[in-house]
XYZ file of C-alpha atoms in Angstrom:
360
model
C 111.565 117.551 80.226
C 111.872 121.163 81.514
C 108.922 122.551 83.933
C 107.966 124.687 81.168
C 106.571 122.233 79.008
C 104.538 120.662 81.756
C 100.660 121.548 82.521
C 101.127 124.824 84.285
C 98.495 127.081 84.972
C 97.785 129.725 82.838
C 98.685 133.397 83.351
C 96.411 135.952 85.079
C 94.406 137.240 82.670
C 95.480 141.093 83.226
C 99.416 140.251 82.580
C 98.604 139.269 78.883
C 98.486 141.686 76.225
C 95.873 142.340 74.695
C 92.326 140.872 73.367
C 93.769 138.395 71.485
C 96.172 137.157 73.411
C 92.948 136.245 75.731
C 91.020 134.715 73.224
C 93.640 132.576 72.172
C 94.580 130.982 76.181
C 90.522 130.866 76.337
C 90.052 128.776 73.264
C 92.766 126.299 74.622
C 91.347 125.328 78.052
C 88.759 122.552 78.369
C 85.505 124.312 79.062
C 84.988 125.106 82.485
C 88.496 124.214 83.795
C 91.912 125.762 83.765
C 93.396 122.918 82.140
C 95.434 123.248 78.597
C 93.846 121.048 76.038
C 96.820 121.294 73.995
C 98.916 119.800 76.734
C 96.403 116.938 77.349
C 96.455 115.846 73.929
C 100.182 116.157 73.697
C 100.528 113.991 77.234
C 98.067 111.392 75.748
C 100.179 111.659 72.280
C 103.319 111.339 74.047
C 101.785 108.003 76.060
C 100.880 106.641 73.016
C 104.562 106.859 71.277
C 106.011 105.341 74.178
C 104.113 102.218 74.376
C 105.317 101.341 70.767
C 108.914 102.366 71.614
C 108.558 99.817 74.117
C 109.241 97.114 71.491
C 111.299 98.814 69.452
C 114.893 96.965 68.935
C 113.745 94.146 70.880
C 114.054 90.666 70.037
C 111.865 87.729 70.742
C 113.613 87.220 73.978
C 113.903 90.767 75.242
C 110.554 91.100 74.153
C 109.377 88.395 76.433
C 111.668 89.469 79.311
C 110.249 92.590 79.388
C 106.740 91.387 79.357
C 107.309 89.223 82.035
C 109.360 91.584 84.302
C 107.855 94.867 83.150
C 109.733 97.831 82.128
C 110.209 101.647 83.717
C 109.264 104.680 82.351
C 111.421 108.343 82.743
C 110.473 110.216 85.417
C 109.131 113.390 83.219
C 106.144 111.036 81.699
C 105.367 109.520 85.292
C 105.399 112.755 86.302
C 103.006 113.990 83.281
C 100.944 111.232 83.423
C 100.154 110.923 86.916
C 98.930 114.877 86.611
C 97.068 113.667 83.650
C 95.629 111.168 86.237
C 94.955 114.089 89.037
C 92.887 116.217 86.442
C 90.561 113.075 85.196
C 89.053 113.291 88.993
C 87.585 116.509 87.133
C 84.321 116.015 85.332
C 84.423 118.620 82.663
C 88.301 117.120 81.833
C 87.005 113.473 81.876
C 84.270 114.491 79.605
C 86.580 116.224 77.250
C 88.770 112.938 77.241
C 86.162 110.717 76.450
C 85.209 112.946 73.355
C 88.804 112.850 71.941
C 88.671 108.591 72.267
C 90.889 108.219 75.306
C 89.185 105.307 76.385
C 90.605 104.104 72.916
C 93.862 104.832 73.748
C 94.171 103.746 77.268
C 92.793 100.638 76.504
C 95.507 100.210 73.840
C 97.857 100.957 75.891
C 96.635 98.363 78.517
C 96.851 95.390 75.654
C 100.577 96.790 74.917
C 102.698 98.081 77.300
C 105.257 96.346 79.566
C 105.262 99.309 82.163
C 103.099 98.689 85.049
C 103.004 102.433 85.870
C 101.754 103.416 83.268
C 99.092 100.594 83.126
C 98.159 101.332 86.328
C 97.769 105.123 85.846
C 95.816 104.332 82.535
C 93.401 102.045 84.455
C 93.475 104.626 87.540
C 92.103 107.335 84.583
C 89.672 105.372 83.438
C 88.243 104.455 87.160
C 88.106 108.478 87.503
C 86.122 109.402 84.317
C 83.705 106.089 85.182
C 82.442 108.153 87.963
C 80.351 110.247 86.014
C 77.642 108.033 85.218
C 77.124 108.510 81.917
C 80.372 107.891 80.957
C 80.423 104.816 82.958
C 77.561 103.629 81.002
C 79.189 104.258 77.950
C 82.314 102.169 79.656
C 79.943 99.398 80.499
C 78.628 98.869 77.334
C 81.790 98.913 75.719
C 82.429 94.991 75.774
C 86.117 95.121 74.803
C 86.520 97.522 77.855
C 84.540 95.209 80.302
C 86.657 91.861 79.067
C 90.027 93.616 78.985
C 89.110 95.369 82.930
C 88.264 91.693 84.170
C 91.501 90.266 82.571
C 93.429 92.469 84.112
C 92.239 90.861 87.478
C 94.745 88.310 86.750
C 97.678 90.914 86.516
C 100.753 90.826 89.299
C 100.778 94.260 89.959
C 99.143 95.475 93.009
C 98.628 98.802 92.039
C 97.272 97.737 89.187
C 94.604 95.725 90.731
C 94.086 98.279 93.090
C 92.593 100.573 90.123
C 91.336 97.193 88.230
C 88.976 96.447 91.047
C 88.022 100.268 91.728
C 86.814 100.736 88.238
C 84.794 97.438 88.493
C 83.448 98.574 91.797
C 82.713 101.950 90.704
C 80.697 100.992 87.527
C 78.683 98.310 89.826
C 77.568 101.046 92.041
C 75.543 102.002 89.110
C 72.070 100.651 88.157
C 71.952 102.022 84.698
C 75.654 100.273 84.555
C 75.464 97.263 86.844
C 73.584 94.961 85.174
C 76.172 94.576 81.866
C 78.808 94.124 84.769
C 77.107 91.500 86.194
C 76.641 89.820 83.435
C 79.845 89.889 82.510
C 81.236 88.440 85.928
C 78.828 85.879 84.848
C 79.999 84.918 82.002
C 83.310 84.445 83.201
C 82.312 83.585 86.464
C 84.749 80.824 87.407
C 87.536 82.659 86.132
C 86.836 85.875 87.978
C 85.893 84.254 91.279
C 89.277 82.540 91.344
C 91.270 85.753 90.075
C 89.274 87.222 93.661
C 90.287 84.158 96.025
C 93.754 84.336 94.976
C 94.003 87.944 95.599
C 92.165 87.648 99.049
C 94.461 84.911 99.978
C 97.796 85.795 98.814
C 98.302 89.507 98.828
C 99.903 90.748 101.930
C 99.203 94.248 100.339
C 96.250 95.731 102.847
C 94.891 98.306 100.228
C 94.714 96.014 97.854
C 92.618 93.931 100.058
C 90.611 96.741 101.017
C 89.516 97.252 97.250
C 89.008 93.464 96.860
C 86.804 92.818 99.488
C 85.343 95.741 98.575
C 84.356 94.604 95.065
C 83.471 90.955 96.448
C 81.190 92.173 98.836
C 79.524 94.678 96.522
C 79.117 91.788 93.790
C 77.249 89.454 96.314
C 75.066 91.888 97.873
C 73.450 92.882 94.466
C 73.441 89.451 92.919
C 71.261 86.503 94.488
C 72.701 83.737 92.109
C 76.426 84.997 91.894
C 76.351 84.919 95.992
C 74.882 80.919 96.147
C 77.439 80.490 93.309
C 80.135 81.991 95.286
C 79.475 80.378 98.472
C 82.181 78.195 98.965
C 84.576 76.989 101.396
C 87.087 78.518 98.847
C 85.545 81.929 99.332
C 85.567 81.389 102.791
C 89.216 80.151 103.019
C 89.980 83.543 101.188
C 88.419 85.509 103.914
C 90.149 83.990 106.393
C 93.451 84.551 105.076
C 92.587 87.990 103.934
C 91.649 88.878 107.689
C 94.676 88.076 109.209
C 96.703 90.512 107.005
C 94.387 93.348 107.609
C 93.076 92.551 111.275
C 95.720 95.066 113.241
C 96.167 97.875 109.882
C 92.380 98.278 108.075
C 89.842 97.533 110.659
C 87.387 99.241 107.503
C 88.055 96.035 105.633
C 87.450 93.868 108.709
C 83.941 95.119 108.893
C 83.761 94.165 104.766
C 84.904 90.622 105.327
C 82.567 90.112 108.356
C 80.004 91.717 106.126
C 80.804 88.994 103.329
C 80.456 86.550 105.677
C 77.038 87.859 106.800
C 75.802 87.852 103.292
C 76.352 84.160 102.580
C 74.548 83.634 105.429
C 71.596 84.594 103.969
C 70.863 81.722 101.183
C 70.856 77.726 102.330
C 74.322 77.283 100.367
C 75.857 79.720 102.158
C 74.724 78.413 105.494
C 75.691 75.342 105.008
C 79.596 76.296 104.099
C 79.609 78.527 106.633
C 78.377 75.554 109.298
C 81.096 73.480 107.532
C 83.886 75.985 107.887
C 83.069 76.869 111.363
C 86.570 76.079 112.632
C 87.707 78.570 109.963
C 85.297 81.361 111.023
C 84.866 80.957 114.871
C 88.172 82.907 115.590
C 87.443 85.498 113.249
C 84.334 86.276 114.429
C 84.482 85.857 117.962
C 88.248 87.525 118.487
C 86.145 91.007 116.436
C 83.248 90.714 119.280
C 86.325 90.135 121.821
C 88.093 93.224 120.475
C 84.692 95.416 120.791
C 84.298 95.028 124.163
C 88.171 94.718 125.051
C 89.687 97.560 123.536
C 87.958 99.909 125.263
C 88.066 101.508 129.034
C 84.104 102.316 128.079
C 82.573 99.961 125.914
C 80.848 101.856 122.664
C 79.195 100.296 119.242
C 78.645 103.602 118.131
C 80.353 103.853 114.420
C 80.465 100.245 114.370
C 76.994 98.518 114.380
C 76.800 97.101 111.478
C 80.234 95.232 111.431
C 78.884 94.108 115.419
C 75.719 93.170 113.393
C 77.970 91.486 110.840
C 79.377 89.318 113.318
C 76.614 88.334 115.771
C 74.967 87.301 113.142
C 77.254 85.262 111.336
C 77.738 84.054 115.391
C 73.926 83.055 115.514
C 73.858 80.993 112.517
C 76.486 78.932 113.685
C 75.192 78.530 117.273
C 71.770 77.409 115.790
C 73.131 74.685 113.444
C 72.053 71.147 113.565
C 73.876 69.576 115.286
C 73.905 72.396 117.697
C 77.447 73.939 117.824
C 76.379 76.094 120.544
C 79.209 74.304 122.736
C 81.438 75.011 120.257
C 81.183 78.589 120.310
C 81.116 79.108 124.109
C 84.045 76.854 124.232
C 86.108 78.691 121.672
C 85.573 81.944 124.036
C 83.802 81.292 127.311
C 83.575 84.845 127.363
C 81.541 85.330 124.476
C 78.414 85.452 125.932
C 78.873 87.972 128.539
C 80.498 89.916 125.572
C 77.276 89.447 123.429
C 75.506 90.751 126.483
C 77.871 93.382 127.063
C 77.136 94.472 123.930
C 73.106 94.629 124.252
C 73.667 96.663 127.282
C 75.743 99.390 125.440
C 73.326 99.101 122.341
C 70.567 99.791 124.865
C 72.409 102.871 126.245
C 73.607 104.319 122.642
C 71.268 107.055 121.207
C 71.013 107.496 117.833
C 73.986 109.210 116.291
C 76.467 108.648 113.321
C 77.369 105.069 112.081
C 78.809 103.069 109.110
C 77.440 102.985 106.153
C 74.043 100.887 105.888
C 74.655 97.180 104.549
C 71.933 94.707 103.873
């Protein structure tokens, strides 16, 4: 596709001609932006041709190869596509898309095509336009949109998931939204907590495991039977497994796996599996307090309280268990507790200043 048929921006409005040549570039952007609605809809047109070509001349076994293998697209749509996907971040475009039934066609394009590009990019649009909260209401209530998003959770593609779990995240951060979510994960809870696990404990992919932990941790701190539900020694397995691939890369999504640990350590079933996996969970916790007070010439918890909060404590549950497993942890680390009071002392000495987000 030559450059000129691409989105470009429009010419300076003293180079054009005259009064109506003015009228006419006006009347084609989206209100409020510089962006061509013409070549929007023709982008989104263009999208929607290519998924059914996808199939075209196929048979039964191609068909299936492709679906199981996935399929590339040229360049010049990429290319288009992932502007398309740049301009959604835009409020004024994403509400002009949702007028003209994108969601419609995005989703159909999710069902049906073979290219994980463009499924991604569709499902990276639609977690851009869910960020105006109206529109992610309107998303929410949509229930094809919320069963097709948490199907996708099962998906192989990384990228994919990475925008699967965004959206979910995004419209959970909601309240006039979060509710329908929740529900949904409840309905399918089983199959959605696995669909989580197996991403936590198989992907080697750290930003993927950012955005899942960041979804798990957001589910469970806003939903009191969902987090006794999903207190399990699975869970916790997933954690684990999850933290060694991210410990040295994304120390962001350390601090959101301690935190997930800290929330099940709220209710009596999560107690209880934590207590039970404490072999599991000692060397996680205990090697982040290590690291705190190791890495460091001049030991700090400023910026990271609440992941130090996270762990101690996760830390303090286990120490207070019955049978005591006090001995357990000191023996695991005899330095922990002149870390832990390392700690106090430069907690003591910290004055108020900027820090991670709050938690619960």
């Amino acid at each position: 596709m030559a450059s000129e048929d691409r989105n470009p921006s429009p010419p300076p409005i003293e180079v054009l001609d005259n009064d109506d040549d003015i009228e006419i570039l006006q009347a084609d952007l989206i209100e409020g932006t510089a962006f061509s609605k013409k070549w929007t809809l023709a982008t989104l047109l263009k999208l929607g041709k290519e998924v059914e070509k996808e199939k075209e001349g196929k048979d039964e076994k191609e068909a299936a190869e492709a679906n199981a293998h996935g399929i590339d697209i040229s360049e010049d749509l990429e290319n288009d596509l992932c502007r398309l996907w740049d301009m959604s971040t835009n409020m004024l475009v994403s509400k002009y898309l949702e007028e003209w039934k994108t969601v419609d066609i995005l989703l159909d394009v999710i069902v049906k095509s073979n290219a994980p590009r463009v499924v991604e990019i569709a499902m990276g649009i639609l977690g851009n336009m869910a960020c105006s909260p109206p529109i992610a209401l309107n998303f929410s209530e949509n229930k094809q949109l919320r069963d097709l998003v948490l199907a996708t959770l099962g998906s192989s593609d990384a990228r994919t998931l990475i925008e699967t779990t965004r959206l979910i995240t995004t419209c959970l951060s909601m309240q006039a939204s979060q509710e329908l979510w929740l529900s949904a994960i409840s309905i399918g809870e089983k199959e959605v907590f696995d669909k989580l696990c197996f991403i936590l404990q198989s992907s080697t992919n750290c930003d993927l495991l950012h955005a899942t932990s960041n979804l798990v941790d957001t589910v469970l701190d806003v939903d009191e039977e969902i987090l006794n539900d999903w207190a399990t020694t699975t869970l916790i397995q997933a954690v684990t497994e999850a933290h060694k691939q991210v410990i040295k890369e994304k120390p962001e999504v350390v601090s959101m796996l301690l935190h997930i640990l800290n929330i099940l350590s709220t209710t009596d079933t999560g107690v209880e599996t934590l207590v039970e996996t404490t072999e599991s969970i000692l060397p996680l916790v205990i090697g982040y307090i290590s690291s705190v007070c190791e890495q460091d010439d001049v030991m700090s918890v400023r910026g990271r309280e609440h992941s130090i909060s996270s762990a101690v404590s996760v830390l303090d549950v286990l120490a207070n268990t019955s049978p005591p497993n006090l001995d357990a942890v000191l023996k695991h680390n005899p330095k922990t507790l002149p870390h832990l009071l390392c700690i106090l002392a430069a907690a003591k000495d910290t004055s108020p200043g900027p820090s991670e987000p709050k938690r619960r």
